[in-house]
């Protein structure tokens, strides 16, 4: 995997000064004022590259590009790159050779902007390394978890309710009936009673032929037996010849002019 990784350039600065620094005697940090800033030990070009998760600070000759020294960096901030306590343009780096020997040297930039770009390039690289490490860890944890089986088991079924197609227990879905005007009409409820059509009103001819009988005053000396006998009179009256009922209004005037104490005369009207 290391052979397949390619080297990318993160930052290039054409002017950098290298200083030999005295050993640190305390934990207070390095101070650039202790160096001979006016007389650098070497001057050249600085390149910051990365290969995989490791960054490299390479000090090269300005003309030939020959490598003077390089410092591999596994984490930042860390022991491989440290800032000084009294300036933002100077750093202490740990250089290594192919045999495993290491030494600490000081580097400095004339322009403060170059020092800022050098610092930001290292921060961005190790921020990316941190994100890659977290993503790789999450993927490994996801692979270790038991996978959820969402497939159907043998004989397993599901039930879907779509719109108004739901049915009752043991019933069948009834389709909706659409009317001519585009409105949906519901079917009549089961077991409903059929309305009986109303009886048509009597015609005008039947109303004209109906004659209301005139009121008859009952005498005080009539008995209940006479009243019962009069109830049977319609049967005998229906058998009378049609010629006897020609003058109906004459009997009506006769009955209305009768005296109350006088016995009712025999006529074709039924007495009630």
Short mmCIF file of C-alpha atoms in Angstrom, two decimals:
data_model
loop_
_atom_site.label_atom_id
_atom_site.label_comp_id
_atom_site.label_asym_id
_atom_site.label_seq_id
_atom_site.Cartn_x
_atom_site.Cartn_y
_atom_site.Cartn_z
CA UNK A 1 0.00 0.00 0.00
CA UNK A 2 2.89 2.37 0.73
CA UNK A 3 4.28 1.84 -2.79
CA UNK A 4 0.96 2.85 -4.35
CA UNK A 5 0.83 6.16 -2.44
CA UNK A 6 1.99 9.23 -4.33
CA UNK A 7 3.74 12.31 -3.02
CA UNK A 8 1.93 15.63 -3.16
CA UNK A 9 3.34 19.13 -2.60
CA UNK A 10 1.62 21.15 0.11
CA UNK A 11 3.74 24.31 0.24
CA UNK A 12 6.88 25.78 -1.41
CA UNK A 13 8.87 28.75 -0.04
CA UNK A 14 11.92 29.98 -1.99
CA UNK A 15 13.78 31.56 0.96
CA UNK A 16 14.42 29.90 4.29
CA UNK A 17 17.29 30.28 6.80
CA UNK A 18 18.72 27.39 8.81
CA UNK A 19 20.36 27.83 12.21
CA UNK A 20 22.30 25.63 14.57
CA UNK A 21 20.63 25.93 17.97
CA UNK A 22 22.07 25.23 21.41
CA UNK A 23 20.59 22.35 23.39
CA UNK A 24 17.53 23.20 25.45
CA UNK A 25 18.36 23.38 29.14
CA UNK A 26 14.81 23.81 30.51
CA UNK A 27 11.16 23.15 29.65
CA UNK A 28 10.38 26.79 28.99
CA UNK A 29 10.72 26.33 25.18
CA UNK A 30 13.02 27.63 22.50
CA UNK A 31 13.84 31.31 22.03
CA UNK A 32 14.90 32.70 18.65
CA UNK A 33 16.81 35.50 20.36
CA UNK A 34 19.39 32.92 21.54
CA UNK A 35 20.32 32.14 17.92
CA UNK A 36 22.66 34.09 15.67
CA UNK A 37 19.85 35.44 13.46
CA UNK A 38 22.18 37.70 11.45
CA UNK A 39 24.43 34.80 10.45
CA UNK A 40 22.35 31.79 9.29
CA UNK A 41 24.26 28.51 8.81
CA UNK A 42 22.50 27.65 5.55
CA UNK A 43 20.04 29.32 3.15
CA UNK A 44 17.93 27.56 0.58
CA UNK A 45 14.41 26.52 -0.50
CA UNK A 46 11.75 24.81 1.64
CA UNK A 47 9.13 22.36 0.36
CA UNK A 48 6.38 20.71 2.40
CA UNK A 49 5.17 17.42 0.86
CA UNK A 50 2.96 14.56 1.99
CA UNK A 51 2.93 10.87 1.25
CA UNK A 52 0.00 9.05 2.77
CA UNK A 53 -0.51 10.31 6.31
CA UNK A 54 3.09 11.51 6.80
CA UNK A 55 4.27 15.02 5.94
CA UNK A 56 7.86 15.93 5.08
CA UNK A 57 9.76 19.22 5.43
CA UNK A 58 12.47 19.21 2.79
CA UNK A 59 15.35 21.71 2.68
CA UNK A 60 16.75 21.89 -0.87
CA UNK A 61 19.34 23.90 -2.78
CA UNK A 62 17.82 26.83 -4.66
CA UNK A 63 19.70 26.14 -7.90
CA UNK A 64 20.29 22.39 -8.16
CA UNK A 65 17.40 21.20 -5.98
CA UNK A 66 19.74 18.87 -4.09
CA UNK A 67 18.32 17.69 -0.78
CA UNK A 68 20.11 19.21 2.23
CA UNK A 69 17.93 17.71 5.02
CA UNK A 70 14.37 16.52 5.61
CA UNK A 71 12.16 16.16 8.64
CA UNK A 72 9.34 13.55 8.62
CA UNK A 73 6.29 14.64 10.63
CA UNK A 74 3.79 12.16 12.05
CA UNK A 75 1.65 14.66 13.98
CA UNK A 76 1.33 18.39 14.33
CA UNK A 77 1.76 20.10 16.70
CA UNK A 78 4.32 17.68 18.09
CA UNK A 79 7.97 17.12 18.82
CA UNK A 80 8.91 17.10 15.11
CA UNK A 81 7.89 20.78 14.67
CA UNK A 82 7.78 23.33 17.49
CA UNK A 83 7.31 27.08 17.53
CA UNK A 84 9.54 29.43 19.46
CA UNK A 85 8.24 31.50 22.34
CA UNK A 86 9.36 34.92 21.18
CA UNK A 87 8.52 35.02 17.44
CA UNK A 88 6.04 33.66 14.90
CA UNK A 89 8.60 33.49 12.04
CA UNK A 90 10.90 30.86 13.56
CA UNK A 91 10.45 27.12 14.18
CA UNK A 92 12.48 24.20 15.50
CA UNK A 93 12.32 21.00 13.43
CA UNK A 94 13.78 17.52 13.92
CA UNK A 95 15.66 16.30 10.86
CA UNK A 96 16.53 12.65 10.22
CA UNK A 97 18.86 10.84 7.84
CA UNK A 98 18.56 7.40 6.28
CA UNK A 99 20.44 5.70 9.16
CA UNK A 100 17.96 6.85 11.83
CA UNK A 101 20.07 9.64 13.32
CA UNK A 102 18.22 12.85 14.19
CA UNK A 103 19.08 16.42 15.17
CA UNK A 104 17.20 19.63 16.01
CA UNK A 105 17.77 22.74 13.92
CA UNK A 106 16.11 26.12 13.69
CA UNK A 107 14.50 27.56 10.56
CA UNK A 108 13.20 31.06 9.95
CA UNK A 109 11.44 33.10 7.27
CA UNK A 110 12.14 36.68 6.36
CA UNK A 111 8.46 37.33 5.48
CA UNK A 112 5.82 36.74 8.13
CA UNK A 113 3.35 35.61 5.45
CA UNK A 114 5.66 32.73 4.46
CA UNK A 115 5.72 31.55 8.06
CA UNK A 116 1.89 31.69 8.15
CA UNK A 117 1.56 29.60 4.94
CA UNK A 118 4.02 27.03 6.30
CA UNK A 119 2.03 26.66 9.51
CA UNK A 120 -1.38 26.43 7.75
CA UNK A 121 -0.19 23.77 5.27
CA UNK A 122 0.79 21.47 8.14
CA UNK A 123 -2.49 22.12 9.99
CA UNK A 124 -4.64 21.33 6.93
CA UNK A 125 -2.78 18.10 6.23
CA UNK A 126 -3.19 16.69 9.73
CA UNK A 127 -6.81 17.82 9.87
CA UNK A 128 -7.40 15.67 6.80
CA UNK A 129 -5.51 12.78 8.45
CA UNK A 130 -7.80 13.03 11.49
CA UNK A 131 -10.94 12.91 9.35
CA UNK A 132 -9.66 9.92 7.39
CA UNK A 133 -8.89 8.09 10.63
CA UNK A 134 -12.41 8.70 11.98
CA UNK A 135 -14.06 7.56 8.73
CA UNK A 136 -11.96 4.41 8.64
CA UNK A 137 -12.82 3.65 12.26
CA UNK A 138 -16.55 4.09 11.65
CA UNK A 139 -16.44 1.80 8.61
CA UNK A 140 -14.67 -0.91 10.60
CA UNK A 141 -17.26 -0.65 13.38
CA UNK A 142 -20.06 -0.88 10.82
CA UNK A 143 -18.52 -4.02 9.31
CA UNK A 144 -18.23 -5.60 12.76
CA UNK A 145 -21.91 -5.06 13.57
CA UNK A 146 -24.42 -7.78 12.67
CA UNK A 147 -26.11 -6.91 9.41
CA UNK A 148 -29.84 -6.35 9.43
CA UNK A 149 -31.73 -8.86 7.31
CA UNK A 150 -34.66 -7.07 5.66
CA UNK A 151 -35.61 -9.91 3.32
CA UNK A 152 -38.92 -11.78 3.48
CA UNK A 153 -38.90 -15.08 5.27
CA UNK A 154 -40.53 -18.12 3.71
CA UNK A 155 -44.30 -17.77 3.90
CA UNK A 156 -44.17 -14.20 5.22
CA UNK A 157 -46.68 -11.75 3.73
CA UNK A 158 -47.55 -8.11 4.18
CA UNK A 159 -50.84 -6.21 3.96
CA UNK A 160 -51.17 -2.87 2.18
CA UNK A 161 -54.04 -0.40 2.59
CA UNK A 162 -54.26 1.78 -0.52
CA UNK A 163 -56.63 4.75 -0.41
CA UNK A 164 -60.31 3.74 -0.05
CA UNK A 165 -59.73 0.08 -0.91
CA UNK A 166 -59.77 -1.07 2.72
CA UNK A 167 -62.24 -3.92 3.40
CA UNK A 168 -64.04 -5.13 6.50
CA UNK A 169 -63.55 -8.57 7.97
CA UNK A 170 -64.94 -11.13 5.58
CA UNK A 171 -66.19 -8.45 3.20
CA UNK A 172 -65.35 -7.38 -0.31
CA UNK A 173 -64.31 -3.91 -1.31
CA UNK A 174 -67.18 -2.04 -2.98
CA UNK A 175 -66.27 0.19 -5.91
CA UNK A 176 -67.40 3.76 -5.84
CA UNK A 177 -70.14 4.70 -8.31
CA UNK A 178 -69.50 7.85 -10.32
CA UNK A 179 -72.46 9.99 -11.36
CA UNK A 180 -72.93 11.77 -14.66
CA UNK A 181 -71.84 15.08 -13.15
CA UNK A 182 -68.48 13.75 -12.00
CA UNK A 183 -69.62 13.34 -8.35
CA UNK A 184 -69.18 10.02 -6.65
CA UNK A 185 -72.43 8.56 -5.30
CA UNK A 186 -72.56 6.05 -2.50
CA UNK A 187 -74.68 2.89 -2.97
CA UNK A 188 -77.88 2.57 -0.86
CA UNK A 189 -77.45 0.99 2.57
CA UNK A 190 -78.22 -2.74 2.77
CA UNK A 191 -81.62 -3.80 4.13
CA UNK A 192 -83.31 -0.50 3.40
CA UNK A 193 -87.10 -0.33 2.94
CA UNK A 194 -88.56 0.64 -0.41
CA UNK A 195 -90.72 3.74 -0.15
CA UNK A 196 -94.37 3.20 -1.15
CA UNK A 197 -95.42 5.61 -3.91
CA UNK A 198 -98.01 8.18 -2.73
CA UNK A 199 -101.64 7.68 -3.67
CA UNK A 200 -102.59 10.11 -6.45
CA UNK A 201 -105.20 12.71 -5.50
CA UNK A 202 -108.76 12.16 -6.78
CA UNK A 203 -109.60 13.63 -10.11
CA UNK A 204 -111.79 16.71 -10.49
CA UNK A 205 -114.66 14.60 -11.94
CA UNK A 206 -114.89 12.46 -8.80
CA UNK A 207 -114.91 15.59 -6.60
CA UNK A 208 -117.76 17.11 -8.64
CA UNK A 209 -119.94 13.96 -8.41
CA UNK A 210 -119.57 13.76 -4.63
CA UNK A 211 -122.55 15.17 -2.77
CA UNK A 212 -122.36 15.91 0.91
CA UNK A 213 -125.59 14.81 2.71
CA UNK A 214 -127.50 17.53 4.50
CA UNK A 215 -127.48 17.55 8.27
CA UNK A 216 -130.57 16.00 9.89
CA UNK A 217 -131.77 17.12 13.26
CA UNK A 218 -132.39 14.28 15.60
CA UNK A 219 -135.61 14.32 17.53
CA UNK A 220 -135.62 13.81 21.23
CA UNK A 221 -138.10 10.90 21.06
CA UNK A 222 -135.91 8.73 18.80
CA UNK A 223 -134.60 5.68 20.48
CA UNK A 224 -131.24 3.96 20.11
CA UNK A 225 -132.98 1.16 18.23
CA UNK A 226 -134.16 3.59 15.55
CA UNK A 227 -130.59 4.84 15.16
CA UNK A 228 -129.30 1.28 14.70
CA UNK A 229 -132.01 0.61 12.16
CA UNK A 230 -130.99 3.69 10.24
CA UNK A 231 -127.39 2.38 10.00
CA UNK A 232 -128.64 -0.50 7.87
CA UNK A 233 -130.37 1.81 5.49
CA UNK A 234 -127.44 2.31 3.05
CA UNK A 235 -127.69 -1.33 1.93
CA UNK A 236 -131.37 -0.97 1.00
CA UNK A 237 -130.83 2.49 -0.45
CA UNK A 238 -128.25 1.17 -2.85
CA UNK A 239 -130.84 -1.19 -4.31
CA UNK A 240 -133.31 1.64 -5.16
CA UNK A 241 -133.81 2.44 -8.82
CA UNK A 242 -131.70 5.23 -10.28
CA UNK A 243 -134.84 7.21 -11.27
CA UNK A 244 -135.70 7.90 -7.60
CA UNK A 245 -132.46 9.98 -7.06
CA UNK A 246 -132.94 12.41 -9.93
CA UNK A 247 -134.13 15.35 -7.75
CA UNK A 248 -131.46 15.46 -5.02
CA UNK A 249 -131.60 19.17 -4.22
CA UNK A 250 -135.38 19.12 -3.66
CA UNK A 251 -135.00 16.64 -0.78
CA UNK A 252 -132.23 18.84 0.63
CA UNK A 253 -134.60 21.85 0.82
CA UNK A 254 -137.36 19.71 2.33
CA UNK A 255 -135.11 18.40 5.06
CA UNK A 256 -133.75 21.85 5.96
CA UNK A 257 -137.31 23.36 6.30
CA UNK A 258 -138.65 20.62 8.58
CA UNK A 259 -139.73 21.46 12.11
CA UNK A 260 -137.65 19.87 14.83
CA UNK A 261 -140.64 18.23 16.59
CA UNK A 262 -142.07 16.92 13.31
CA UNK A 263 -141.18 13.35 12.32
CA UNK A 264 -138.75 13.15 9.45
CA UNK A 265 -140.33 12.46 6.08
CA UNK A 266 -139.44 9.49 4.01
CA UNK A 267 -136.82 10.41 1.44
CA UNK A 268 -133.95 8.88 -0.35
CA UNK A 269 -131.34 10.39 2.06
CA UNK A 270 -129.81 8.13 4.63
CA UNK A 271 -130.47 9.17 8.20
CA UNK A 272 -127.50 9.08 10.61
#
